[in-house]
């Protein structure tokens, strides 16, 4: 396995595209990070026929018509910039469940464009790949948001200063462990958006941008106490948490177990909680399982870390 | 001249307290920085009579009754925590014009408490000094805001994550030059507040906290381009700029002269523009003078730098 910096002399590449967490507590719509798993897998082959062919190797029954598929839209967007008569065949094995709130659509979009670019000898820049991937992301989430796509492409923590034009700042992160719980209920991003309203109290907005600023400072200085104090969301979480069963209880139990803080992953329903070490991440996982022990829905949990690597390639 | 770390064996200290800029563009209510001048001067003497005596050595006719005076309120707040029968006499020479928008009241409050603490062998912590100074600041600005007091105390750039409880993050700054213009018109902080309304569009709030985050990142990495791109205020400036004569023209001329960006200092009427070097700061000053050449009000300009030192003591 290597990164896309290397030269691939074959016509096929295997892509591993990580799950990501957008809306990092106070950083609604601007901060996201890459996880060290789960990963979607795609095998992409360069073909001599213009266009995209998608073969699903999983049970999600996603559309195979390229115009209706995230991978397809992202690759068609790229192919518009390619003069040669070439195309791509993609065998897609989705591991990141669509709708789980940990960047399933971004993993498809970002993974596809990085893999395809590798087969084109990396002719496109990172900014160009970002735009192609955002075209794909847009059909899934109905909004051009980059806080999953950027960390999926780059790894680590991304700050999206602006989407149009795209301006992404890569933020260095100290070691951070992540506990994810995915209650298997359906949360539609569009409904989740509606809960927010169009305006926020100025007072709360000030609190939020104070926390965004201090979170960035905490990340640059590996100041875990400051990171913890900054992981507060007074704007979005108070409304959206209603969508997540027992959100307050999960969070309280996680904090008691030693979490630095956390929140709703993307627009949910997954919830992430950050911690300094693997032992604490596991304790948090147990605490969450305890909270959910009698619930009447399926859920799963896992622990991982913020990964400094985004999409990985193997060839 | 030395800092307040040293031991002062006399009963008198001379304090130089710097001007500061609050509301650093996108950082409304959370970011402020200290200037390398102008400085207020205070000569503070420890006396054997409980209470505060204020003697004004300037022409501003500020109240001398301690309860009505910023210096007085800050020192009375400190003296409440002092058991001994002591007090302070303060000879105050204000250089920073009250109402100019570059932290005149904070300079009084912060300077007084740092000087007095020196005469008490530094018995109070920085956080305690902050609270005393905020008590003083509060009577002037009718709000407990720390984005002038904190940089005045600490120097450099301060991020106010929270006021209650106080949580200030000191942000390292690369060399930044500052051009200040002070149109001598009256802007009341309370009126300036009213212009804002109580709510802000969520979309604008997101833009703002993206910029706060990237400004902090730019400061940590001395990335002047990023600092410049982040110095955008979509929430406050569009409303408050109406209070500043020819604000758009000043800013446009400054940007053409090479400024990284800037904005209204505090709630105005002063305006600050940042730049990378002294030559550019002077060019900006000239450009602003040119814009203002035919105005019917007095104004003054000066160039300085962001100073990493706050209140200075001499004894």
mmCIF file with all atom_site columns, N, CA, C and O in Angstrom, chain A residues 28-30 159 161 167 169 198-202 206 208-209 211-214 216-217 220-221 226 229-230, chain B residues 28-30 159 161 167 169 197-202 206 208-209 211-214 216-217 220-221 226 229-230:
data_model
loop_
_atom_site.group_PDB
_atom_site.id
_atom_site.type_symbol
_atom_site.label_atom_id
_atom_site.label_alt_id
_atom_site.label_comp_id
_atom_site.label_asym_id
_atom_site.label_entity_id
_atom_site.label_seq_id
_atom_site.pdbx_PDB_ins_code
_atom_site.Cartn_x
_atom_site.Cartn_y
_atom_site.Cartn_z
_atom_site.occupancy
_atom_site.B_iso_or_equiv
_atom_site.pdbx_formal_charge
_atom_site.auth_seq_id
_atom_site.auth_comp_id
_atom_site.auth_asym_id
_atom_site.auth_atom_id
_atom_site.pdbx_PDB_model_num
ATOM 1   N N  . UNK A 1 28  ? -19.323 23.759 13.740 1.00 0.00 ? 28  UNK A N  1
ATOM 2   C CA . UNK A 1 28  ? -20.403 23.435 12.795 1.00 0.00 ? 28  UNK A CA 1
ATOM 3   C C  . UNK A 1 28  ? -20.083 23.962 11.397 1.00 0.00 ? 28  UNK A C  1
ATOM 4   O O  . UNK A 1 28  ? -19.803 25.151 11.224 1.00 0.00 ? 28  UNK A O  1
ATOM 5   N N  . UNK A 1 29  ? -20.095 23.065 10.426 1.00 0.00 ? 29  UNK A N  1
ATOM 6   C CA . UNK A 1 29  ? -19.882 23.381 9.007  1.00 0.00 ? 29  UNK A CA 1
ATOM 7   C C  . UNK A 1 29  ? -18.453 23.796 8.671  1.00 0.00 ? 29  UNK A C  1
ATOM 8   O O  . UNK A 1 29  ? -18.171 24.090 7.505  1.00 0.00 ? 29  UNK A O  1
ATOM 9   N N  . UNK A 1 30  ? -17.554 23.876 9.645  1.00 0.00 ? 30  UNK A N  1
ATOM 10  C CA . UNK A 1 30  ? -16.189 24.323 9.328  1.00 0.00 ? 30  UNK A CA 1
ATOM 11  C C  . UNK A 1 30  ? -15.098 23.350 9.759  1.00 0.00 ? 30  UNK A C  1
ATOM 12  O O  . UNK A 1 30  ? -13.976 23.437 9.260  1.00 0.00 ? 30  UNK A O  1
ATOM 13  N N  . UNK A 1 159 ? -9.978  22.568 8.634  1.00 0.00 ? 159 UNK A N  1
ATOM 14  C CA . UNK A 1 159 ? -10.827 23.738 8.876  1.00 0.00 ? 159 UNK A CA 1
ATOM 15  C C  . UNK A 1 159 ? -11.233 24.296 7.522  1.00 0.00 ? 159 UNK A C  1
ATOM 16  O O  . UNK A 1 159 ? -10.376 24.619 6.696  1.00 0.00 ? 159 UNK A O  1
ATOM 17  N N  . UNK A 1 161 ? -12.347 27.235 5.793  1.00 0.00 ? 161 UNK A N  1
ATOM 18  C CA . UNK A 1 161 ? -12.557 28.675 5.959  1.00 0.00 ? 161 UNK A CA 1
ATOM 19  C C  . UNK A 1 161 ? -13.631 29.164 5.006  1.00 0.00 ? 161 UNK A C  1
ATOM 20  O O  . UNK A 1 161 ? -14.435 30.042 5.332  1.00 0.00 ? 161 UNK A O  1
ATOM 21  N N  . UNK A 1 167 ? -11.287 27.007 0.501  1.00 0.00 ? 167 UNK A N  1
ATOM 22  C CA . UNK A 1 167 ? -10.104 27.419 1.276  1.00 0.00 ? 167 UNK A CA 1
ATOM 23  C C  . UNK A 1 167 ? -10.066 26.543 2.522  1.00 0.00 ? 167 UNK A C  1
ATOM 24  O O  . UNK A 1 167 ? -10.830 26.749 3.466  1.00 0.00 ? 167 UNK A O  1
ATOM 25  N N  . UNK A 1 169 ? -7.842  24.805 5.607  1.00 0.00 ? 169 UNK A N  1
ATOM 26  C CA . UNK A 1 169 ? -6.633  24.885 6.428  1.00 0.00 ? 169 UNK A CA 1
ATOM 27  C C  . UNK A 1 169 ? -6.465  23.548 7.138  1.00 0.00 ? 169 UNK A C  1
ATOM 28  O O  . UNK A 1 169 ? -7.386  23.086 7.817  1.00 0.00 ? 169 UNK A O  1
ATOM 29  N N  . UNK A 1 198 ? -32.882 29.890 10.686 1.00 0.00 ? 198 UNK A N  1
ATOM 30  C CA . UNK A 1 198 ? -31.972 30.673 9.845  1.00 0.00 ? 198 UNK A CA 1
ATOM 31  C C  . UNK A 1 198 ? -31.100 31.629 10.634 1.00 0.00 ? 198 UNK A C  1
ATOM 32  O O  . UNK A 1 198 ? -30.139 32.174 10.095 1.00 0.00 ? 198 UNK A O  1
ATOM 33  N N  . UNK A 1 199 ? -31.476 31.898 11.872 1.00 0.00 ? 199 UNK A N  1
ATOM 34  C CA . UNK A 1 199 ? -30.683 32.851 12.653 1.00 0.00 ? 199 UNK A CA 1
ATOM 35  C C  . UNK A 1 199 ? -30.280 32.251 13.991 1.00 0.00 ? 199 UNK A C  1
ATOM 36  O O  . UNK A 1 199 ? -30.868 31.267 14.449 1.00 0.00 ? 199 UNK A O  1
ATOM 37  N N  . UNK A 1 200 ? -29.252 32.837 14.580 1.00 0.00 ? 200 UNK A N  1
ATOM 38  C CA . UNK A 1 200 ? -28.833 32.434 15.921 1.00 0.00 ? 200 UNK A CA 1
ATOM 39  C C  . UNK A 1 200 ? -28.654 33.696 16.758 1.00 0.00 ? 200 UNK A C  1
ATOM 40  O O  . UNK A 1 200 ? -28.332 34.759 16.218 1.00 0.00 ? 200 UNK A O  1
ATOM 41  N N  . UNK A 1 201 ? -28.846 33.596 18.067 1.00 0.00 ? 201 UNK A N  1
ATOM 42  C CA . UNK A 1 201 ? -28.583 34.763 18.909 1.00 0.00 ? 201 UNK A CA 1
ATOM 43  C C  . UNK A 1 201 ? -27.117 35.194 18.784 1.00 0.00 ? 201 UNK A C  1
ATOM 44  O O  . UNK A 1 201 ? -26.215 34.351 18.775 1.00 0.00 ? 201 UNK A O  1
ATOM 45  N N  . UNK A 1 202 ? -26.900 36.490 18.658 1.00 0.00 ? 202 UNK A N  1
ATOM 46  C CA . UNK A 1 202 ? -25.530 37.005 18.536 1.00 0.00 ? 202 UNK A CA 1
ATOM 47  C C  . UNK A 1 202 ? -24.664 36.535 19.702 1.00 0.00 ? 202 UNK A C  1
ATOM 48  O O  . UNK A 1 202 ? -23.506 36.154 19.523 1.00 0.00 ? 202 UNK A O  1
ATOM 49  N N  . UNK A 1 206 ? -21.164 34.496 19.387 1.00 0.00 ? 206 UNK A N  1
ATOM 50  C CA . UNK A 1 206 ? -19.884 34.943 19.967 1.00 0.00 ? 206 UNK A CA 1
ATOM 51  C C  . UNK A 1 206 ? -19.265 33.825 20.811 1.00 0.00 ? 206 UNK A C  1
ATOM 52  O O  . UNK A 1 206 ? -18.065 33.540 20.705 1.00 0.00 ? 206 UNK A O  1
ATOM 53  N N  . UNK A 1 208 ? -19.723 30.715 20.424 1.00 0.00 ? 208 UNK A N  1
ATOM 54  C CA . UNK A 1 208 ? -19.285 29.659 19.518 1.00 0.00 ? 208 UNK A CA 1
ATOM 55  C C  . UNK A 1 208 ? -17.951 30.016 18.858 1.00 0.00 ? 208 UNK A C  1
ATOM 56  O O  . UNK A 1 208 ? -17.039 29.193 18.810 1.00 0.00 ? 208 UNK A O  1
ATOM 57  N N  . UNK A 1 209 ? -17.799 31.269 18.380 1.00 0.00 ? 209 UNK A N  1
ATOM 58  C CA . UNK A 1 209 ? -16.528 31.551 17.692 1.00 0.00 ? 209 UNK A CA 1
ATOM 59  C C  . UNK A 1 209 ? -15.391 31.721 18.677 1.00 0.00 ? 209 UNK A C  1
ATOM 60  O O  . UNK A 1 209 ? -14.235 31.487 18.315 1.00 0.00 ? 209 UNK A O  1
ATOM 61  N N  . UNK A 1 211 ? -15.097 29.633 21.158 1.00 0.00 ? 211 UNK A N  1
ATOM 62  C CA . UNK A 1 211 ? -14.724 28.226 21.317 1.00 0.00 ? 211 UNK A CA 1
ATOM 63  C C  . UNK A 1 211 ? -13.995 27.674 20.089 1.00 0.00 ? 211 UNK A C  1
ATOM 64  O O  . UNK A 1 211 ? -13.061 26.888 20.232 1.00 0.00 ? 211 UNK A O  1
ATOM 65  N N  . UNK A 1 212 ? -14.419 28.076 18.901 1.00 0.00 ? 212 UNK A N  1
ATOM 66  C CA . UNK A 1 212 ? -13.694 27.631 17.690 1.00 0.00 ? 212 UNK A CA 1
ATOM 67  C C  . UNK A 1 212 ? -12.246 28.126 17.765 1.00 0.00 ? 212 UNK A C  1
ATOM 68  O O  . UNK A 1 212 ? -11.301 27.363 17.545 1.00 0.00 ? 212 UNK A O  1
ATOM 69  N N  . UNK A 1 213 ? -12.083 29.401 18.105 1.00 0.00 ? 213 UNK A N  1
ATOM 70  C CA . UNK A 1 213 ? -10.724 29.952 18.204 1.00 0.00 ? 213 UNK A CA 1
ATOM 71  C C  . UNK A 1 213 ? -9.887  29.212 19.231 1.00 0.00 ? 213 UNK A C  1
ATOM 72  O O  . UNK A 1 213 ? -8.733  28.854 18.969 1.00 0.00 ? 213 UNK A O  1
ATOM 73  N N  . UNK A 1 214 ? -10.462 28.940 20.394 1.00 0.00 ? 214 UNK A N  1
ATOM 74  C CA . UNK A 1 214 ? -9.665  28.293 21.443 1.00 0.00 ? 214 UNK A CA 1
ATOM 75  C C  . UNK A 1 214 ? -9.451  26.813 21.154 1.00 0.00 ? 214 UNK A C  1
ATOM 76  O O  . UNK A 1 214 ? -8.421  26.248 21.532 1.00 0.00 ? 214 UNK A O  1
ATOM 77  N N  . UNK A 1 216 ? -8.889  25.646 18.129 1.00 0.00 ? 216 UNK A N  1
ATOM 78  C CA . UNK A 1 216 ? -7.737  25.668 17.206 1.00 0.00 ? 216 UNK A CA 1
ATOM 79  C C  . UNK A 1 216 ? -6.448  25.913 18.000 1.00 0.00 ? 216 UNK A C  1
ATOM 80  O O  . UNK A 1 216 ? -5.426  25.247 17.776 1.00 0.00 ? 216 UNK A O  1
ATOM 81  N N  . UNK A 1 217 ? -6.494  26.852 18.932 1.00 0.00 ? 217 UNK A N  1
ATOM 82  C CA . UNK A 1 217 ? -5.308  27.117 19.770 1.00 0.00 ? 217 UNK A CA 1
ATOM 83  C C  . UNK A 1 217 ? -4.923  25.864 20.551 1.00 0.00 ? 217 UNK A C  1
ATOM 84  O O  . UNK A 1 217 ? -3.736  25.509 20.639 1.00 0.00 ? 217 UNK A O  1
ATOM 85  N N  . UNK A 1 220 ? -3.202  23.380 18.227 1.00 0.00 ? 220 UNK A N  1
ATOM 86  C CA . UNK A 1 220 ? -1.819  23.767 17.880 1.00 0.00 ? 220 UNK A CA 1
ATOM 87  C C  . UNK A 1 220 ? -0.849  23.550 19.039 1.00 0.00 ? 220 UNK A C  1
ATOM 88  O O  . UNK A 1 220 ? 0.331   23.324 18.825 1.00 0.00 ? 220 UNK A O  1
ATOM 89  N N  . UNK A 1 221 ? -1.352  23.658 20.258 1.00 0.00 ? 221 UNK A N  1
ATOM 90  C CA . UNK A 1 221 ? -0.456  23.579 21.416 1.00 0.00 ? 221 UNK A CA 1
ATOM 91  C C  . UNK A 1 221 ? -0.596  22.254 22.161 1.00 0.00 ? 221 UNK A C  1
ATOM 92  O O  . UNK A 1 221 ? 0.003   22.082 23.223 1.00 0.00 ? 221 UNK A O  1
ATOM 93  N N  . UNK A 1 226 ? -7.525  22.701 27.284 1.00 0.00 ? 226 UNK A N  1
ATOM 94  C CA . UNK A 1 226 ? -8.153  23.750 26.476 1.00 0.00 ? 226 UNK A CA 1
ATOM 95  C C  . UNK A 1 226 ? -9.045  23.142 25.394 1.00 0.00 ? 226 UNK A C  1
ATOM 96  O O  . UNK A 1 226 ? -10.156 23.634 25.138 1.00 0.00 ? 226 UNK A O  1
ATOM 97  N N  . UNK A 1 229 ? -12.211 22.222 27.164 1.00 0.00 ? 229 UNK A N  1
ATOM 98  C CA . UNK A 1 229 ? -13.066 23.368 27.506 1.00 0.00 ? 229 UNK A CA 1
ATOM 99  C C  . UNK A 1 229 ? -13.731 23.968 26.266 1.00 0.00 ? 229 UNK A C  1
ATOM 100 O O  . UNK A 1 229 ? -14.799 24.571 26.348 1.00 0.00 ? 229 UNK A O  1
ATOM 101 N N  . UNK A 1 230 ? -13.060 23.821 25.126 1.00 0.00 ? 230 UNK A N  1
ATOM 102 C CA . UNK A 1 230 ? -13.559 24.433 23.890 1.00 0.00 ? 230 UNK A CA 1
ATOM 103 C C  . UNK A 1 230 ? -14.601 23.576 23.178 1.00 0.00 ? 230 UNK A C  1
ATOM 104 O O  . UNK A 1 230 ? -15.293 24.062 22.283 1.00 0.00 ? 230 UNK A O  1
ATOM 105 N N  . UNK B 2 28  ? -15.085 39.495 16.910 1.00 0.00 ? 28  UNK B N  1
ATOM 106 C CA . UNK B 2 28  ? -15.945 40.370 17.718 1.00 0.00 ? 28  UNK B CA 1
ATOM 107 C C  . UNK B 2 28  ? -16.125 39.798 19.120 1.00 0.00 ? 28  UNK B C  1
ATOM 108 O O  . UNK B 2 28  ? -16.535 38.652 19.287 1.00 0.00 ? 28  UNK B O  1
ATOM 109 N N  . UNK B 2 29  ? -15.791 40.603 20.106 1.00 0.00 ? 29  UNK B N  1
ATOM 110 C CA . UNK B 2 29  ? -15.959 40.271 21.535 1.00 0.00 ? 29  UNK B CA 1
ATOM 111 C C  . UNK B 2 29  ? -15.016 39.187 22.033 1.00 0.00 ? 29  UNK B C  1
ATOM 112 O O  . UNK B 2 29  ? -15.086 38.841 23.220 1.00 0.00 ? 29  UNK B O  1
ATOM 113 N N  . UNK B 2 30  ? -14.180 38.627 21.178 1.00 0.00 ? 30  UNK B N  1
ATOM 114 C CA . UNK B 2 30  ? -13.296 37.546 21.657 1.00 0.00 ? 30  UNK B CA 1
ATOM 115 C C  . UNK B 2 30  ? -11.806 37.773 21.410 1.00 0.00 ? 30  UNK B C  1
ATOM 116 O O  . UNK B 2 30  ? -10.991 37.132 22.065 1.00 0.00 ? 30  UNK B O  1
ATOM 117 N N  . UNK B 2 159 ? -7.236  35.796 23.217 1.00 0.00 ? 159 UNK B N  1
ATOM 118 C CA . UNK B 2 159 ? -8.532  35.243 22.826 1.00 0.00 ? 159 UNK B CA 1
ATOM 119 C C  . UNK B 2 159 ? -9.332  35.024 24.102 1.00 0.00 ? 159 UNK B C  1
ATOM 120 O O  . UNK B 2 159 ? -8.876  34.334 25.019 1.00 0.00 ? 159 UNK B O  1
ATOM 121 N N  . UNK B 2 161 ? -12.035 33.168 25.550 1.00 0.00 ? 161 UNK B N  1
ATOM 122 C CA . UNK B 2 161 ? -12.951 32.048 25.311 1.00 0.00 ? 161 UNK B CA 1
ATOM 123 C C  . UNK B 2 161 ? -14.227 32.221 26.104 1.00 0.00 ? 161 UNK B C  1
ATOM 124 O O  . UNK B 2 161 ? -15.321 31.891 25.645 1.00 0.00 ? 161 UNK B O  1
ATOM 125 N N  . UNK B 2 167 ? -11.705 33.001 30.954 1.00 0.00 ? 167 UNK B N  1
ATOM 126 C CA . UNK B 2 167 ? -10.829 32.006 30.327 1.00 0.00 ? 167 UNK B CA 1
ATOM 127 C C  . UNK B 2 167 ? -10.177 32.682 29.121 1.00 0.00 ? 167 UNK B C  1
ATOM 128 O O  . UNK B 2 167 ? -10.808 32.871 28.083 1.00 0.00 ? 167 UNK B O  1
ATOM 129 N N  . UNK B 2 169 ? -6.988  32.897 26.412 1.00 0.00 ? 169 UNK B N  1
ATOM 130 C CA . UNK B 2 169 ? -5.917  32.161 25.755 1.00 0.00 ? 169 UNK B CA 1
ATOM 131 C C  . UNK B 2 169 ? -4.980  33.176 25.112 1.00 0.00 ? 169 UNK B C  1
ATOM 132 O O  . UNK B 2 169 ? -5.425  34.033 24.342 1.00 0.00 ? 169 UNK B O  1
ATOM 133 N N  . UNK B 2 197 ? -28.427 44.431 16.623 1.00 0.00 ? 197 UNK B N  1
ATOM 134 C CA . UNK B 2 197 ? -29.545 43.504 16.772 1.00 0.00 ? 197 UNK B CA 1
ATOM 135 C C  . UNK B 2 197 ? -29.132 42.330 17.638 1.00 0.00 ? 197 UNK B C  1
ATOM 136 O O  . UNK B 2 197 ? -27.962 42.183 18.008 1.00 0.00 ? 197 UNK B O  1
ATOM 137 N N  . UNK B 2 198 ? -30.111 41.485 17.947 1.00 0.00 ? 198 UNK B N  1
ATOM 138 C CA . UNK B 2 198 ? -29.862 40.387 18.878 1.00 0.00 ? 198 UNK B CA 1
ATOM 139 C C  . UNK B 2 198 ? -29.535 39.075 18.184 1.00 0.00 ? 198 UNK B C  1
ATOM 140 O O  . UNK B 2 198 ? -29.083 38.135 18.820 1.00 0.00 ? 198 UNK B O  1
ATOM 141 N N  . UNK B 2 199 ? -29.820 39.010 16.885 1.00 0.00 ? 199 UNK B N  1
ATOM 142 C CA . UNK B 2 199 ? -29.567 37.747 16.189 1.00 0.00 ? 199 UNK B CA 1
ATOM 143 C C  . UNK B 2 199 ? -28.711 37.995 14.952 1.00 0.00 ? 199 UNK B C  1
ATOM 144 O O  . UNK B 2 199 ? -28.560 39.131 14.490 1.00 0.00 ? 199 UNK B O  1
ATOM 145 N N  . UNK B 2 200 ? -28.172 36.911 14.462 1.00 0.00 ? 200 UNK B N  1
ATOM 146 C CA . UNK B 2 200 ? -27.320 36.970 13.283 1.00 0.00 ? 200 UNK B CA 1
ATOM 147 C C  . UNK B 2 200 ? -27.689 35.772 12.405 1.00 0.00 ? 200 UNK B C  1
ATOM 148 O O  . UNK B 2 200 ? -28.044 34.715 12.923 1.00 0.00 ? 200 UNK B O  1
ATOM 149 N N  . UNK B 2 201 ? -27.665 35.946 11.074 1.00 0.00 ? 201 UNK B N  1
ATOM 150 C CA . UNK B 2 201 ? -27.952 34.794 10.210 1.00 0.00 ? 201 UNK B CA 1
ATOM 151 C C  . UNK B 2 201 ? -26.961 33.652 10.492 1.00 0.00 ? 201 UNK B C  1
ATOM 152 O O  . UNK B 2 201 ? -25.753 33.903 10.624 1.00 0.00 ? 201 UNK B O  1
ATOM 153 N N  . UNK B 2 202 ? -27.485 32.440 10.590 1.00 0.00 ? 202 UNK B N  1
ATOM 154 C CA . UNK B 2 202 ? -26.612 31.288 10.859 1.00 0.00 ? 202 UNK B CA 1
ATOM 155 C C  . UNK B 2 202 ? -25.491 31.194 9.832  1.00 0.00 ? 202 UNK B C  1
ATOM 156 O O  . UNK B 2 202 ? -24.336 30.925 10.168 1.00 0.00 ? 202 UNK B O  1
ATOM 157 N N  . UNK B 2 206 ? -21.510 31.110 10.676 1.00 0.00 ? 206 UNK B N  1
ATOM 158 C CA . UNK B 2 206 ? -20.595 30.038 10.249 1.00 0.00 ? 206 UNK B CA 1
ATOM 159 C C  . UNK B 2 206 ? -19.377 30.640 9.541  1.00 0.00 ? 206 UNK B C  1
ATOM 160 O O  . UNK B 2 206 ? -18.234 30.262 9.802  1.00 0.00 ? 206 UNK B O  1
ATOM 161 N N  . UNK B 2 208 ? -18.185 33.537 9.977  1.00 0.00 ? 208 UNK B N  1
ATOM 162 C CA . UNK B 2 208 ? -17.383 34.237 10.976 1.00 0.00 ? 208 UNK B CA 1
ATOM 163 C C  . UNK B 2 208 ? -16.531 33.265 11.785 1.00 0.00 ? 208 UNK B C  1
ATOM 164 O O  . UNK B 2 208 ? -15.345 33.486 11.993 1.00 0.00 ? 208 UNK B O  1
ATOM 165 N N  . UNK B 2 209 ? -17.115 32.138 12.240 1.00 0.00 ? 209 UNK B N  1
ATOM 166 C CA . UNK B 2 209 ? -16.298 31.252 13.061 1.00 0.00 ? 209 UNK B CA 1
ATOM 167 C C  . UNK B 2 209 ? -15.295 30.466 12.226 1.00 0.00 ? 209 UNK B C  1
ATOM 168 O O  . UNK B 2 209 ? -14.248 30.089 12.752 1.00 0.00 ? 209 UNK B O  1
ATOM 169 N N  . UNK B 2 211 ? -13.640 32.022 9.896  1.00 0.00 ? 211 UNK B N  1
ATOM 170 C CA . UNK B 2 211 ? -12.566 33.012 9.838  1.00 0.00 ? 211 UNK B CA 1
ATOM 171 C C  . UNK B 2 211 ? -11.820 33.152 11.164 1.00 0.00 ? 211 UNK B C  1
ATOM 172 O O  . UNK B 2 211 ? -10.602 33.330 11.177 1.00 0.00 ? 211 UNK B O  1
ATOM 173 N N  . UNK B 2 212 ? -12.542 33.067 12.272 1.00 0.00 ? 212 UNK B N  1
ATOM 174 C CA . UNK B 2 212 ? -11.855 33.110 13.577 1.00 0.00 ? 212 UNK B CA 1
ATOM 175 C C  . UNK B 2 212 ? -10.885 31.932 13.680 1.00 0.00 ? 212 UNK B C  1
ATOM 176 O O  . UNK B 2 212 ? -9.718  32.094 14.055 1.00 0.00 ? 212 UNK B O  1
ATOM 177 N N  . UNK B 2 213 ? -11.366 30.754 13.310 1.00 0.00 ? 213 UNK B N  1
ATOM 178 C CA . UNK B 2 213 ? -10.503 29.573 13.360 1.00 0.00 ? 213 UNK B CA 1
ATOM 179 C C  . UNK B 2 213 ? -9.279  29.726 12.485 1.00 0.00 ? 213 UNK B C  1
ATOM 180 O O  . UNK B 2 213 ? -8.149  29.433 12.909 1.00 0.00 ? 213 UNK B O  1
ATOM 181 N N  . UNK B 2 214 ? -9.465  30.203 11.268 1.00 0.00 ? 214 UNK B N  1
ATOM 182 C CA . UNK B 2 214 ? -8.313  30.298 10.356 1.00 0.00 ? 214 UNK B CA 1
ATOM 183 C C  . UNK B 2 214 ? -7.405  31.458 10.732 1.00 0.00 ? 214 UNK B C  1
ATOM 184 O O  . UNK B 2 214 ? -6.192  31.398 10.500 1.00 0.00 ? 214 UNK B O  1
ATOM 185 N N  . UNK B 2 216 ? -6.703  32.269 13.841 1.00 0.00 ? 216 UNK B N  1
ATOM 186 C CA . UNK B 2 216 ? -5.871  31.681 14.902 1.00 0.00 ? 216 UNK B CA 1
ATOM 187 C C  . UNK B 2 216 ? -4.809  30.770 14.275 1.00 0.00 ? 216 UNK B C  1
ATOM 188 O O  . UNK B 2 216 ? -3.632  30.810 14.649 1.00 0.00 ? 216 UNK B O  1
ATOM 189 N N  . UNK B 2 217 ? -5.219  29.959 13.306 1.00 0.00 ? 217 UNK B N  1
ATOM 190 C CA . UNK B 2 217 ? -4.257  29.087 12.618 1.00 0.00 ? 217 UNK B CA 1
ATOM 191 C C  . UNK B 2 217 ? -3.168  29.922 11.943 1.00 0.00 ? 217 UNK B C  1
ATOM 192 O O  . UNK B 2 217 ? -1.979  29.594 12.016 1.00 0.00 ? 217 UNK B O  1
ATOM 193 N N  . UNK B 2 220 ? -0.704  31.222 14.559 1.00 0.00 ? 220 UNK B N  1
ATOM 194 C CA . UNK B 2 220 ? 0.200   30.178 15.062 1.00 0.00 ? 220 UNK B CA 1
ATOM 195 C C  . UNK B 2 220 ? 1.281   29.821 14.058 1.00 0.00 ? 220 UNK B C  1
ATOM 196 O O  . UNK B 2 220 ? 2.368   29.394 14.428 1.00 0.00 ? 220 UNK B O  1
ATOM 197 N N  . UNK B 2 221 ? 0.964   29.948 12.776 1.00 0.00 ? 221 UNK B N  1
ATOM 198 C CA . UNK B 2 221 ? 1.902   29.507 11.748 1.00 0.00 ? 221 UNK B CA 1
ATOM 199 C C  . UNK B 2 221 ? 2.578   30.671 11.036 1.00 0.00 ? 221 UNK B C  1
ATOM 200 O O  . UNK B 2 221 ? 3.295   30.465 10.062 1.00 0.00 ? 221 UNK B O  1
ATOM 201 N N  . UNK B 2 226 ? -2.834  33.739 5.040  1.00 0.00 ? 226 UNK B N  1
ATOM 202 C CA . UNK B 2 226 ? -4.016  33.196 5.721  1.00 0.00 ? 226 UNK B CA 1
ATOM 203 C C  . UNK B 2 226 ? -4.589  34.223 6.699  1.00 0.00 ? 226 UNK B C  1
ATOM 204 O O  . UNK B 2 226 ? -5.811  34.391 6.798  1.00 0.00 ? 226 UNK B O  1
ATOM 205 N N  . UNK B 2 229 ? -6.555  36.599 4.570  1.00 0.00 ? 229 UNK B N  1
ATOM 206 C CA . UNK B 2 229 ? -7.828  36.055 4.083  1.00 0.00 ? 229 UNK B CA 1
ATOM 207 C C  . UNK B 2 229 ? -8.866  35.932 5.199  1.00 0.00 ? 229 UNK B C  1
ATOM 208 O O  . UNK B 2 229 ? -10.067 35.986 4.953  1.00 0.00 ? 229 UNK B O  1
ATOM 209 N N  . UNK B 2 230 ? -8.360  35.757 6.419  1.00 0.00 ? 230 UNK B N  1
ATOM 210 C CA . UNK B 2 230 ? -9.275  35.547 7.557  1.00 0.00 ? 230 UNK B CA 1
ATOM 211 C C  . UNK B 2 230 ? -9.791  36.842 8.162  1.00 0.00 ? 230 UNK B C  1
ATOM 212 O O  . UNK B 2 230 ? -10.747 36.826 8.937  1.00 0.00 ? 230 UNK B O  1
#
